[in-house]
mmCIF file of C-alpha atoms in Angstrom:
data_model
loop_
_atom_site.group_PDB
_atom_site.id
_atom_site.type_symbol
_atom_site.label_atom_id
_atom_site.label_comp_id
_atom_site.label_asym_id
_atom_site.label_seq_id
_atom_site.Cartn_x
_atom_site.Cartn_y
_atom_site.Cartn_z
ATOM 1 C CA MET A 154 -18.330 -10.262 -35.776
ATOM 2 C CA LYS A 155 -20.240 -7.107 -34.556
ATOM 3 C CA SER A 156 -18.604 -3.269 -35.880
ATOM 4 C CA GLY A 157 -15.748 -1.948 -33.213
ATOM 5 C CA VAL A 158 -15.559 -4.721 -31.602
ATOM 6 C CA GLN A 159 -12.335 -6.658 -30.914
ATOM 7 C CA TYR A 160 -12.044 -10.671 -29.594
ATOM 8 C CA ILE A 161 -9.051 -10.698 -27.537
ATOM 9 C CA SER A 162 -7.289 -13.424 -25.304
ATOM 10 C CA MET A 163 -5.365 -11.747 -22.570
ATOM 11 C CA GLN A 164 -4.267 -9.502 -25.234
ATOM 12 C CA PHE A 165 -4.953 -5.879 -25.971
ATOM 13 C CA ILE A 166 -5.484 -2.179 -28.781
ATOM 14 C CA MET A 167 -6.155 1.202 -27.833
ATOM 15 C CA ALA A 168 -9.176 2.086 -28.223
ATOM 16 C CA LYS A 169 -8.874 5.180 -31.060
ATOM 17 C CA GLY A 170 -12.561 7.032 -30.453
ATOM 18 C CA ARG A 171 -13.765 8.743 -27.956
ATOM 19 C CA ASP A 172 -15.270 7.081 -26.103
ATOM 20 C CA ARG A 173 -13.529 3.351 -24.763
ATOM 21 C CA LYS A 174 -15.249 0.773 -23.016
ATOM 22 C CA MET A 175 -12.884 -3.057 -22.059
ATOM 23 C CA ILE A 176 -15.154 -5.589 -20.570
ATOM 24 C CA ILE A 177 -13.446 -8.766 -19.310
ATOM 25 C CA LYS A 178 -15.281 -12.383 -19.470
ATOM 26 C CA ASN A 179 -14.760 -15.261 -18.590
ATOM 27 C CA VAL A 180 -13.150 -14.530 -15.017
ATOM 28 C CA LYS A 181 -13.902 -15.360 -11.694
ATOM 29 C CA VAL A 182 -14.237 -12.145 -9.566
ATOM 30 C CA TYR A 183 -13.013 -11.216 -6.723
ATOM 31 C CA THR A 184 -16.730 -9.312 -5.233
ATOM 32 C CA GLU A 185 -17.032 -6.587 -2.271
ATOM 33 C CA LYS A 186 -18.482 -9.963 -0.456
ATOM 34 C CA LYS A 187 -14.583 -10.965 -0.685
ATOM 35 C CA VAL A 188 -15.984 -14.199 -2.592
ATOM 36 C CA PHE A 189 -15.167 -15.197 -5.808
ATOM 37 C CA GLU A 190 -17.598 -15.242 -8.585
ATOM 38 C CA ASN A 191 -17.741 -16.910 -12.464
ATOM 39 C CA GLY A 192 -18.890 -13.125 -14.602
ATOM 40 C CA GLU A 193 -17.195 -10.102 -16.638
ATOM 41 C CA ILE A 194 -15.833 -7.223 -16.056
ATOM 42 C CA VAL A 195 -16.606 -3.722 -17.776
ATOM 43 C CA ILE A 196 -14.917 -0.715 -17.402
ATOM 44 C CA LYS A 197 -16.329 2.809 -19.650
ATOM 45 C CA ASP A 198 -14.061 5.247 -19.176
ATOM 46 C CA GLY A 199 -11.314 3.768 -17.277
ATOM 47 C CA LEU A 200 -14.032 3.213 -15.292
ATOM 48 C CA PHE A 201 -15.960 0.088 -13.134
ATOM 49 C CA ALA A 202 -19.282 -0.258 -15.238
ATOM 50 C CA ASP A 203 -22.278 -2.502 -13.570
ATOM 51 C CA GLY A 204 -23.232 -3.555 -17.588
ATOM 52 C CA PRO A 205 -22.409 -4.697 -21.146
ATOM 53 C CA GLU A 206 -25.193 -2.232 -22.565
ATOM 54 C CA HIS A 207 -24.148 -0.124 -25.278
ATOM 55 C CA MET A 208 -21.985 2.994 -25.426
ATOM 56 C CA GLU A 209 -22.506 4.808 -28.962
ATOM 57 C CA ASN A 210 -19.403 5.770 -30.678
ATOM 58 C CA ALA A 211 -17.403 3.323 -28.680
ATOM 59 C CA GLU A 212 -14.684 1.657 -28.970
ATOM 60 C CA GLU A 213 -15.239 -2.058 -27.856
ATOM 61 C CA GLU A 214 -12.685 -4.380 -25.887
ATOM 62 C CA ILE A 215 -13.143 -7.606 -24.906
ATOM 63 C CA ILE A 216 -10.755 -9.949 -23.604
ATOM 64 C CA ASP A 217 -11.795 -13.555 -22.444
ATOM 65 C CA GLY A 218 -9.912 -13.390 -18.959
ATOM 66 C CA MET A 219 -9.254 -17.239 -19.306
ATOM 67 C CA GLY A 220 -11.251 -18.442 -16.125
ATOM 68 C CA CYS A 221 -8.175 -16.245 -13.834
ATOM 69 C CA TYR A 222 -8.666 -14.834 -10.791
ATOM 70 C CA ALA A 223 -9.808 -10.811 -11.274
ATOM 71 C CA ILE A 224 -9.263 -8.736 -8.174
ATOM 72 C CA PRO A 225 -8.460 -5.143 -7.302
ATOM 73 C CA GLY A 226 -5.573 -4.147 -7.748
ATOM 74 C CA LEU A 227 -3.209 -3.717 -4.773
ATOM 75 C CA ILE A 228 -2.778 -0.577 -2.757
ATOM 76 C CA ASP A 229 0.726 -0.642 -1.055
ATOM 77 C CA LEU A 230 1.063 2.090 2.149
ATOM 78 C CA HIS A 231 4.421 1.903 3.272
ATOM 79 C CA PHE A 232 6.781 0.953 1.653
ATOM 80 C CA HIS A 233 9.676 3.152 0.886
ATOM 81 C CA GLY A 234 11.639 2.399 -2.906
ATOM 82 C CA CYS A 235 12.023 0.588 -5.598
ATOM 83 C CA LYS A 236 14.125 0.293 -9.109
ATOM 84 C CA GLY A 237 17.216 1.395 -7.497
ATOM 85 C CA TYR A 238 14.389 4.856 -6.131
ATOM 86 C CA ASP A 239 13.063 6.085 -3.112
ATOM 87 C CA PHE A 240 10.908 8.048 -1.770
ATOM 88 C CA CYS A 241 12.658 9.601 -0.246
ATOM 89 C CA ASP A 242 15.824 10.070 -3.702
ATOM 90 C CA GLY A 243 12.278 13.918 -3.624
ATOM 91 C CA THR A 244 12.743 13.794 -7.055
ATOM 92 C CA LYS A 245 10.171 12.915 -10.012
ATOM 93 C CA GLU A 246 12.815 10.651 -11.832
ATOM 94 C CA ALA A 247 12.473 8.478 -8.519
ATOM 95 C CA LEU A 248 8.618 9.094 -8.653
ATOM 96 C CA THR A 249 7.527 7.971 -12.117
ATOM 97 C CA GLU A 250 9.847 5.345 -12.085
ATOM 98 C CA ILE A 251 8.775 3.715 -8.705
ATOM 99 C CA ALA A 252 5.022 3.750 -9.538
ATOM 100 C CA LYS A 253 6.105 2.225 -12.921
ATOM 101 C CA TYR A 254 7.326 -0.649 -11.433
ATOM 102 C CA GLU A 255 4.608 -0.918 -9.021
ATOM 103 C CA ALA A 256 1.946 -0.795 -11.722
ATOM 104 C CA SER A 257 4.012 -3.078 -13.406
ATOM 105 C CA VAL A 258 3.266 -5.897 -10.336
ATOM 106 C CA GLY A 259 -0.084 -5.228 -10.302
ATOM 107 C CA VAL A 260 -0.089 -2.115 -7.694
ATOM 108 C CA THR A 261 -1.322 0.634 -9.343
ATOM 109 C CA ALA A 262 -2.221 2.683 -6.320
ATOM 110 C CA ILE A 263 0.428 3.723 -3.563
ATOM 111 C CA SER A 264 1.170 5.927 -0.674
ATOM 112 C CA PRO A 265 5.098 5.785 -0.397
ATOM 113 C CA ALA A 266 6.843 6.509 3.573
ATOM 114 C CA THR A 267 9.062 8.633 4.260
ATOM 115 C CA MET A 268 11.700 7.862 6.777
ATOM 116 C CA THR A 269 13.736 10.081 9.478
ATOM 117 C CA LEU A 270 15.091 12.550 7.917
ATOM 118 C CA PRO A 271 15.676 16.432 8.031
ATOM 119 C CA VAL A 272 12.267 18.512 9.227
ATOM 120 C CA ASP A 273 13.134 20.588 5.935
ATOM 121 C CA GLU A 274 13.947 18.015 3.917
ATOM 122 C CA LEU A 275 11.242 15.420 4.897
ATOM 123 C CA LYS A 276 9.443 19.188 3.332
ATOM 124 C CA ASP A 277 11.462 19.177 0.299
ATOM 125 C CA ILE A 278 9.940 15.688 -0.047
ATOM 126 C CA LEU A 279 7.015 16.006 0.383
ATOM 127 C CA SER A 280 6.757 18.848 -1.551
ATOM 128 C CA ALA A 281 8.237 17.019 -5.084
ATOM 129 C CA ALA A 282 4.844 14.727 -3.960
ATOM 130 C CA ALA A 283 2.558 17.428 -4.884
ATOM 131 C CA SER A 284 4.452 18.708 -7.966
ATOM 132 C CA TYR A 285 4.681 14.709 -9.167
ATOM 133 C CA LYS A 286 0.871 14.560 -8.105
ATOM 134 C CA LYS A 287 -0.290 16.844 -10.401
ATOM 135 C CA THR A 288 1.020 16.033 -13.973
ATOM 136 C CA ALA A 289 1.258 11.965 -13.038
ATOM 137 C CA GLU A 290 -1.847 11.143 -14.773
ATOM 138 C CA LYS A 291 -0.630 12.773 -17.635
ATOM 139 C CA GLU A 292 2.322 11.866 -18.234
ATOM 140 C CA ASN A 293 3.134 9.020 -16.743
ATOM 141 C CA PRO A 294 -0.323 6.973 -17.257
ATOM 142 C CA SER A 295 1.557 3.886 -17.067
ATOM 143 C CA GLY A 296 2.522 3.850 -13.115
ATOM 144 C CA ALA A 297 0.353 3.156 -9.664
ATOM 145 C CA ASP A 298 -1.529 7.185 -8.316
ATOM 146 C CA LEU A 299 0.270 8.069 -5.657
ATOM 147 C CA ILE A 300 -2.349 8.546 -3.466
ATOM 148 C CA GLY A 301 -0.720 8.835 0.249
ATOM 149 C CA VAL A 302 2.128 9.333 1.265
ATOM 150 C CA ASN A 303 2.642 7.624 4.976
ATOM 151 C CA MET A 304 4.995 9.172 7.183
ATOM 152 C CA GLU A 305 7.152 7.494 9.225
ATOM 153 C CA GLY A 306 9.574 9.941 11.043
ATOM 154 C CA PRO A 307 10.360 11.313 12.258
ATOM 155 C CA PHE A 308 8.627 11.213 15.485
ATOM 156 C CA ILE A 309 10.126 8.357 17.475
ATOM 157 C CA SER A 310 11.861 6.384 19.695
ATOM 158 C CA ILE A 311 15.744 5.539 19.469
ATOM 159 C CA GLU A 312 15.994 2.498 21.860
ATOM 160 C CA LYS A 313 12.261 0.884 17.884
ATOM 161 C CA LYS A 314 14.432 3.228 16.468
ATOM 162 C CA GLY A 315 15.273 0.027 13.454
ATOM 163 C CA ALA A 316 16.932 1.579 10.363
ATOM 164 C CA GLN A 317 15.860 5.099 11.725
ATOM 165 C CA ASP A 318 18.822 7.250 11.534
ATOM 166 C CA GLU A 319 18.534 7.947 15.317
ATOM 167 C CA THR A 320 20.399 12.005 14.747
ATOM 168 C CA ASN A 321 17.102 13.097 13.572
ATOM 169 C CA ILE A 322 14.744 11.787 15.975
ATOM 170 C CA ILE A 323 12.557 15.061 17.039
ATOM 171 C CA PRO A 324 9.790 15.556 20.245
ATOM 172 C CA CYS A 325 5.928 14.909 17.625
ATOM 173 C CA SER A 326 5.039 19.009 17.349
ATOM 174 C CA THR A 327 1.565 20.041 16.164
ATOM 175 C CA ALA A 328 3.598 23.165 14.232
ATOM 176 C CA ILE A 329 6.165 20.671 12.161
ATOM 177 C CA CYS A 330 3.342 17.968 11.742
ATOM 178 C CA ARG A 331 1.374 20.430 9.716
ATOM 179 C CA GLN A 332 4.128 22.036 7.734
ATOM 180 C CA PHE A 333 4.011 18.832 6.899
ATOM 181 C CA LEU A 334 0.694 18.206 5.419
ATOM 182 C CA ASP A 335 0.785 21.888 3.942
ATOM 183 C CA SER A 336 3.886 20.726 2.098
ATOM 184 C CA SER A 337 2.063 17.494 0.688
ATOM 185 C CA GLU A 338 -0.783 19.862 -0.230
ATOM 186 C CA GLY A 339 -3.105 17.266 1.448
ATOM 187 C CA LEU A 340 -0.453 13.491 0.274
ATOM 188 C CA VAL A 341 0.421 13.133 3.730
ATOM 189 C CA LYS A 342 -2.365 10.298 4.770
ATOM 190 C CA PHE A 343 -0.388 9.003 8.942
ATOM 191 C CA VAL A 344 1.825 10.680 11.253
ATOM 192 C CA GLY A 345 4.479 8.170 12.936
ATOM 193 C CA ILE A 346 4.166 8.838 16.874
ATOM 194 C CA ALA A 347 5.910 7.477 20.008
ATOM 195 C CA PRO A 348 3.752 7.517 22.262
ATOM 196 C CA GLU A 349 6.085 7.230 25.156
ATOM 197 C CA LYS A 350 8.385 10.031 23.819
ATOM 198 C CA ASN A 351 6.928 12.636 25.629
ATOM 199 C CA THR A 352 3.981 14.162 27.962
ATOM 200 C CA GLY A 353 2.426 16.345 25.384
ATOM 201 C CA THR A 354 1.840 13.018 22.704
ATOM 202 C CA GLU A 355 -2.356 12.478 23.753
ATOM 203 C CA GLU A 356 -2.653 15.884 23.577
ATOM 204 C CA PHE A 357 -0.873 16.767 19.645
ATOM 205 C CA ILE A 358 -3.354 13.214 19.075
ATOM 206 C CA ARG A 359 -5.983 15.044 19.834
ATOM 207 C CA GLN A 360 -5.402 17.829 17.954
ATOM 208 C CA MET A 361 -3.931 16.874 14.714
ATOM 209 C CA LYS A 362 -6.697 13.267 14.418
ATOM 210 C CA GLN A 363 -8.748 15.325 11.789
ATOM 211 C CA ASP A 364 -6.705 16.411 9.603
ATOM 212 C CA VAL A 365 -4.898 12.643 9.273
ATOM 213 C CA ASN A 366 -4.054 9.340 11.003
ATOM 214 C CA ILE A 367 -1.993 8.784 13.758
ATOM 215 C CA SER A 368 -0.400 5.552 14.005
ATOM 216 C CA LEU A 369 2.040 3.697 16.536
ATOM 217 C CA ALA A 370 5.222 4.102 14.832
ATOM 218 C CA HIS A 371 9.599 2.580 16.024
ATOM 219 C CA THR A 372 7.428 2.473 19.266
ATOM 220 C CA ASN A 373 8.690 1.514 22.967
ATOM 221 C CA ALA A 374 5.266 2.029 24.058
ATOM 222 C CA ASP A 375 3.865 -0.363 26.986
ATOM 223 C CA TYR A 376 0.324 -1.413 27.325
ATOM 224 C CA ASP A 377 -1.310 1.651 29.235
ATOM 225 C CA THR A 378 0.751 3.661 26.935
ATOM 226 C CA ALA A 379 -0.481 2.752 23.387
ATOM 227 C CA LYS A 380 -3.919 2.207 24.415
ATOM 228 C CA ALA A 381 -3.819 6.022 25.956
ATOM 229 C CA ALA A 382 -3.035 7.038 22.519
ATOM 230 C CA PHE A 383 -5.840 4.638 20.280
ATOM 231 C CA ASP A 384 -8.133 6.161 23.385
ATOM 232 C CA VAL A 385 -7.822 9.545 22.511
ATOM 233 C CA GLY A 386 -7.921 9.152 18.799
ATOM 234 C CA ALA A 387 -4.711 7.408 16.948
ATOM 235 C CA ASN A 388 -5.743 4.318 15.332
ATOM 236 C CA HIS A 389 -2.632 3.301 13.719
ATOM 237 C CA ALA A 390 -0.216 1.166 13.603
ATOM 238 C CA VAL A 391 2.681 0.867 11.408
ATOM 239 C CA HIS A 392 3.801 -3.039 10.809
ATOM 240 C CA LEU A 393 2.469 -4.545 13.986
ATOM 241 C CA TYR A 394 5.469 -6.337 15.378
ATOM 242 C CA ASN A 395 8.536 -4.623 14.337
ATOM 243 C CA ALA A 396 9.643 -2.657 15.290
ATOM 244 C CA MET A 397 8.391 -2.375 18.863
ATOM 245 C CA PRO A 398 8.070 -4.286 22.601
ATOM 246 C CA GLU A 399 7.897 -7.618 21.986
ATOM 247 C CA PHE A 400 4.089 -9.671 22.305
ATOM 248 C CA THR A 401 3.750 -11.487 25.766
ATOM 249 C CA HIS A 402 1.730 -13.080 28.110
ATOM 250 C CA ARG A 403 2.458 -10.526 31.003
ATOM 251 C CA ALA A 404 3.844 -7.627 29.015
ATOM 252 C CA PRO A 405 1.512 -7.236 25.859
ATOM 253 C CA GLY A 406 3.150 -3.836 24.611
ATOM 254 C CA VAL A 407 1.088 -2.542 21.195
ATOM 255 C CA VAL A 408 0.051 -5.721 20.017
ATOM 256 C CA GLY A 409 -1.613 -5.556 22.696
ATOM 257 C CA ALA A 410 -3.790 -2.845 22.990
ATOM 258 C CA VAL A 411 -4.117 -2.949 19.041
ATOM 259 C CA SER A 412 -5.834 -6.118 19.592
ATOM 260 C CA ASP A 413 -8.461 -3.983 22.210
ATOM 261 C CA SER A 414 -8.503 -1.226 19.975
ATOM 262 C CA PRO A 415 -11.166 -1.730 17.292
ATOM 263 C CA HIS A 416 -10.998 1.560 15.590
ATOM 264 C CA VAL A 417 -7.364 0.207 15.108
ATOM 265 C CA ASN A 418 -5.363 -0.885 11.699
ATOM 266 C CA ALA A 419 -2.415 -2.818 11.898
ATOM 267 C CA GLU A 420 0.063 -2.772 8.571
ATOM 268 C CA LEU A 421 1.405 -6.688 8.777
ATOM 269 C CA ILE A 422 4.715 -7.275 6.512
ATOM 270 C CA CYS A 423 4.438 -10.440 5.354
ATOM 271 C CA ASP A 424 7.457 -11.037 3.261
ATOM 272 C CA GLY A 425 7.899 -13.836 4.679
ATOM 273 C CA VAL A 426 11.501 -12.206 6.950
ATOM 274 C CA HIS A 427 9.353 -9.754 8.970
ATOM 275 C CA ILE A 428 7.260 -12.524 11.066
ATOM 276 C CA HIS A 429 6.529 -15.330 10.735
ATOM 277 C CA PRO A 430 3.832 -17.753 9.575
ATOM 278 C CA SER A 431 2.378 -18.575 12.679
ATOM 279 C CA VAL A 432 2.629 -15.047 13.786
ATOM 280 C CA VAL A 433 0.429 -14.258 11.145
ATOM 281 C CA ARG A 434 -2.348 -16.405 10.790
ATOM 282 C CA GLY A 435 -2.559 -15.925 14.700
ATOM 283 C CA THR A 436 -3.439 -12.015 14.650
ATOM 284 C CA LEU A 437 -5.264 -11.640 11.645
ATOM 285 C CA LYS A 438 -7.319 -14.597 14.063
ATOM 286 C CA MET A 439 -6.804 -11.525 17.003
ATOM 287 C CA ILE A 440 -7.269 -9.045 15.532
ATOM 288 C CA GLY A 441 -10.110 -9.707 12.663
ATOM 289 C CA GLU A 442 -9.498 -9.885 9.370
ATOM 290 C CA ASN A 443 -11.029 -6.306 8.040
ATOM 291 C CA ARG A 444 -8.176 -4.966 10.219
ATOM 292 C CA ILE A 445 -5.031 -5.832 9.052
ATOM 293 C CA ILE A 446 -3.471 -4.804 6.333
ATOM 294 C CA PHE A 447 -0.486 -6.297 4.605
ATOM 295 C CA ILE A 448 2.545 -4.164 3.559
ATOM 296 C CA SER A 449 5.532 -5.017 1.261
ATOM 297 C CA ASP A 450 8.738 -1.662 3.604
ATOM 298 C CA SER A 451 10.211 -2.408 0.490
ATOM 299 C CA MET A 452 13.389 -0.789 0.042
ATOM 300 C CA ARG A 453 15.104 0.941 -3.323
ATOM 301 C CA ALA A 454 16.930 -3.245 -3.983
ATOM 302 C CA THR A 455 13.476 -3.449 -4.517
ATOM 303 C CA GLY A 456 13.460 -5.168 -8.220
ATOM 304 C CA MET A 457 16.911 -5.321 -8.295
ATOM 305 C CA PRO A 458 20.010 -6.856 -8.093
ATOM 306 C CA ASP A 459 21.879 -8.411 -4.426
ATOM 307 C CA GLY A 460 24.409 -5.770 -3.730
ATOM 308 C CA HIS A 461 24.396 -2.308 -1.344
ATOM 309 C CA TYR A 462 22.209 0.341 -1.582
ATOM 310 C CA THR A 463 20.978 2.749 1.479
ATOM 311 C CA LEU A 464 17.692 3.551 3.758
ATOM 312 C CA GLY A 465 17.366 6.712 4.773
ATOM 313 C CA GLY A 466 20.480 7.672 4.407
ATOM 314 C CA LEU A 467 21.999 4.179 6.088
ATOM 315 C CA ASP A 468 23.344 1.123 4.560
ATOM 316 C CA VAL A 469 22.286 -1.505 3.752
ATOM 317 C CA ASN A 470 23.205 -5.280 2.214
ATOM 318 C CA VAL A 471 20.432 -7.329 0.718
ATOM 319 C CA THR A 472 20.978 -10.796 -0.226
ATOM 320 C CA GLY A 473 17.975 -12.813 -1.728
ATOM 321 C CA ASN A 474 14.767 -11.141 0.214
ATOM 322 C CA LEU A 475 16.927 -10.532 3.042
ATOM 323 C CA ALA A 476 18.229 -6.825 3.435
ATOM 324 C CA THR A 477 19.655 -5.445 6.698
ATOM 325 C CA LEU A 478 21.822 -2.971 7.769
ATOM 326 C CA ALA A 479 26.008 -3.520 7.361
ATOM 327 C CA SER A 480 26.409 -1.891 10.540
ATOM 328 C CA ASN A 481 24.539 -3.502 13.066
ATOM 329 C CA GLY A 482 21.884 -6.690 10.543
ATOM 330 C CA VAL A 483 19.530 -5.025 11.890
ATOM 331 C CA ILE A 484 16.283 -5.640 9.691
ATOM 332 C CA ALA A 485 16.092 -2.921 6.954
ATOM 333 C CA GLY A 486 12.818 -2.906 5.438
ATOM 334 C CA SER A 487 12.481 -5.586 2.758
ATOM 335 C CA VAL A 488 13.532 -6.465 -1.155
ATOM 336 C CA THR A 489 9.981 -8.071 -1.810
ATOM 337 C CA ASN A 490 6.817 -6.149 -3.339
ATOM 338 C CA LEU A 491 3.181 -6.718 -2.218
ATOM 339 C CA MET A 492 2.274 -8.684 -5.171
ATOM 340 C CA ASP A 493 5.237 -10.921 -3.959
ATOM 341 C CA CYS A 494 3.193 -10.764 -0.501
ATOM 342 C CA MET A 495 0.194 -11.689 -1.141
ATOM 343 C CA ARG A 496 1.280 -14.304 -2.276
ATOM 344 C CA THR A 497 3.497 -15.057 -0.014
ATOM 345 C CA ALA A 498 1.016 -15.092 2.659
ATOM 346 C CA VAL A 499 -1.056 -17.764 0.305
ATOM 347 C CA LYS A 500 1.416 -20.132 -0.516
ATOM 348 C CA LYS A 501 4.166 -20.664 2.066
ATOM 349 C CA MET A 502 1.787 -19.121 5.369
ATOM 350 C CA GLY A 503 -1.797 -20.780 4.443
ATOM 351 C CA ILE A 504 -4.760 -18.089 4.987
ATOM 352 C CA PRO A 505 -7.947 -18.215 3.004
ATOM 353 C CA LEU A 506 -6.554 -16.427 -1.206
ATOM 354 C CA GLU A 507 -9.881 -13.878 -0.459
ATOM 355 C CA THR A 508 -8.632 -12.388 2.820
ATOM 356 C CA ALA A 509 -5.101 -11.752 1.383
ATOM 357 C CA VAL A 510 -6.972 -10.611 -1.271
ATOM 358 C CA ALA A 511 -9.308 -8.754 0.598
ATOM 359 C CA CYS A 512 -5.823 -6.617 3.052
ATOM 360 C CA ALA A 513 -4.030 -5.804 0.170
ATOM 361 C CA THR A 514 -6.914 -4.068 -1.190
ATOM 362 C CA MET A 515 -10.099 -3.413 0.292
ATOM 363 C CA ASN A 516 -7.289 -2.528 4.264
ATOM 364 C CA PRO A 517 -5.177 -0.432 2.670
ATOM 365 C CA ALA A 518 -8.477 1.612 0.783
ATOM 366 C CA LYS A 519 -10.939 2.290 3.766
ATOM 367 C CA ALA A 520 -7.878 3.205 5.750
ATOM 368 C CA LEU A 521 -6.329 6.113 3.723
ATOM 369 C CA ARG A 522 -10.335 6.891 3.636
ATOM 370 C CA GLU A 523 -10.047 6.408 -1.052
ATOM 371 C CA TYR A 524 -12.484 4.346 -1.024
ATOM 372 C CA GLU A 525 -15.080 5.167 -2.745
ATOM 373 C CA ASN A 526 -12.432 5.205 -5.539
ATOM 374 C CA TYR A 527 -9.714 2.635 -4.823
ATOM 375 C CA GLY A 528 -9.986 -1.010 -3.603
ATOM 376 C CA SER A 529 -13.163 -3.086 -4.997
ATOM 377 C CA ILE A 530 -14.270 -3.754 -8.806
ATOM 378 C CA THR A 531 -17.134 -1.939 -8.609
ATOM 379 C CA SER A 532 -19.633 0.210 -10.370
ATOM 380 C CA GLY A 533 -17.908 3.688 -10.503
ATOM 381 C CA LYS A 534 -14.427 2.963 -8.716
ATOM 382 C CA LYS A 535 -10.623 2.982 -10.569
ATOM 383 C CA GLY A 536 -10.720 0.268 -13.939
ATOM 384 C CA ASN A 537 -7.415 -1.006 -12.225
ATOM 385 C CA VAL A 538 -7.613 -4.807 -12.484
ATOM 386 C CA VAL A 539 -5.694 -7.367 -11.971
ATOM 387 C CA LEU A 540 -5.725 -11.724 -13.963
ATOM 388 C CA LEU A 541 -3.897 -13.592 -11.910
ATOM 389 C CA ASP A 542 -3.876 -17.629 -12.963
ATOM 390 C CA LYS A 543 -4.750 -19.692 -10.894
ATOM 391 C CA GLU A 544 -1.668 -20.704 -9.496
ATOM 392 C CA LEU A 545 -1.330 -16.637 -8.591
ATOM 393 C CA ASN A 546 1.356 -16.166 -11.867
ATOM 394 C CA LEU A 547 0.685 -11.649 -13.347
ATOM 395 C CA LYS A 548 -1.310 -12.131 -16.249
ATOM 396 C CA MET A 549 -2.149 -9.326 -16.113
ATOM 397 C CA VAL A 550 -2.328 -5.461 -15.422
ATOM 398 C CA VAL A 551 -5.202 -3.229 -16.027
ATOM 399 C CA LYS A 552 -5.225 0.448 -15.366
ATOM 400 C CA ASP A 553 -7.909 3.066 -15.758
ATOM 401 C CA GLY A 554 -9.130 0.141 -18.574
ATOM 402 C CA ASN A 555 -5.032 0.343 -20.380
ATOM 403 C CA ILE A 556 -3.098 -2.358 -20.891
ATOM 404 C CA ILE A 557 -0.400 -1.623 -17.834
ATOM 405 C CA SER A 558 1.238 -5.133 -18.304
ATOM 406 C CA ARG A 559 0.650 -9.273 -19.763
ATOM 407 C CA GLU A 560 2.129 -12.021 -19.433
#
């Protein structure tokens, strides 16, 4: 055995040298071509590398992947919380625990979502996120990377508010939006609007689209109104089918407008509760696998027992994988993490694994404009990789070249 090399079967010993190198052998590697190829993965100093060439003074760890699928770390660009915490708690503790849980299940980068809350409260939440990000890499290395924030409110409609508090809904405003961007120090990547709310929507989109992705969210817009918003620069749709008009043959609504707008991405919640499997399959055919982004929309009850919780200040009852508002029974987010959503898409909805992985890794990375760092197992990108067995059970999570979770 060569000096400095340890052969490990699904285990990891932290390298003690200044330079670190990990080689994961005997895996089916998911490539940028969206196929699996037998091979190995090399991670040097926390980044994917091209080959196994020698590193001077490096500690090397070799892991037998035992024939597992090796996929990029998942990216959830729309969820609210887990393990009893919510992003809108606005605390370092909440962000730390959320990031740890997400990474432990294979979601190694996150863009949590805000609820419809008072403007000043939202600004405080965004400031807390910006502050957390500055020290998270050192203080919480086993947590998922915070790479964005998805603002689901407050520029939405009362008619399609869902689990949002209508008392805090306001018309879209460039001045307020810029305050959100400033408070987050660039973390806000999506701002949702209901384009039918006022006549200034299109001008709002024109002024803000260079600084942030504009999404249609909790909207009652018809096809023409939604298409007009997309035509002037809106480029994203929040949890397609949910909190928007139904898609019918005479009134295609937001869904039809998304289909007819090739630059627009759309989120899908594949938890088995929000959307029927046939609709998931049909949507991928209609809109195309390159524009669909799987999200969890999970709330603080994720990873917790059944019981009573809150979401955006509203009371929620959780039973099994169903979360509903206590007041009226409306579905209130999900209690399923993104890894389980991806499994559900494959094992219960008939979505090919290769497609599902792209929708949970590559597509969200591109939508967040973070594809140079995340979303594929490519040289120079963050060394975040997940090993799954043939039944898609989680076997190992590697983040920045370190194992943070294993069977």
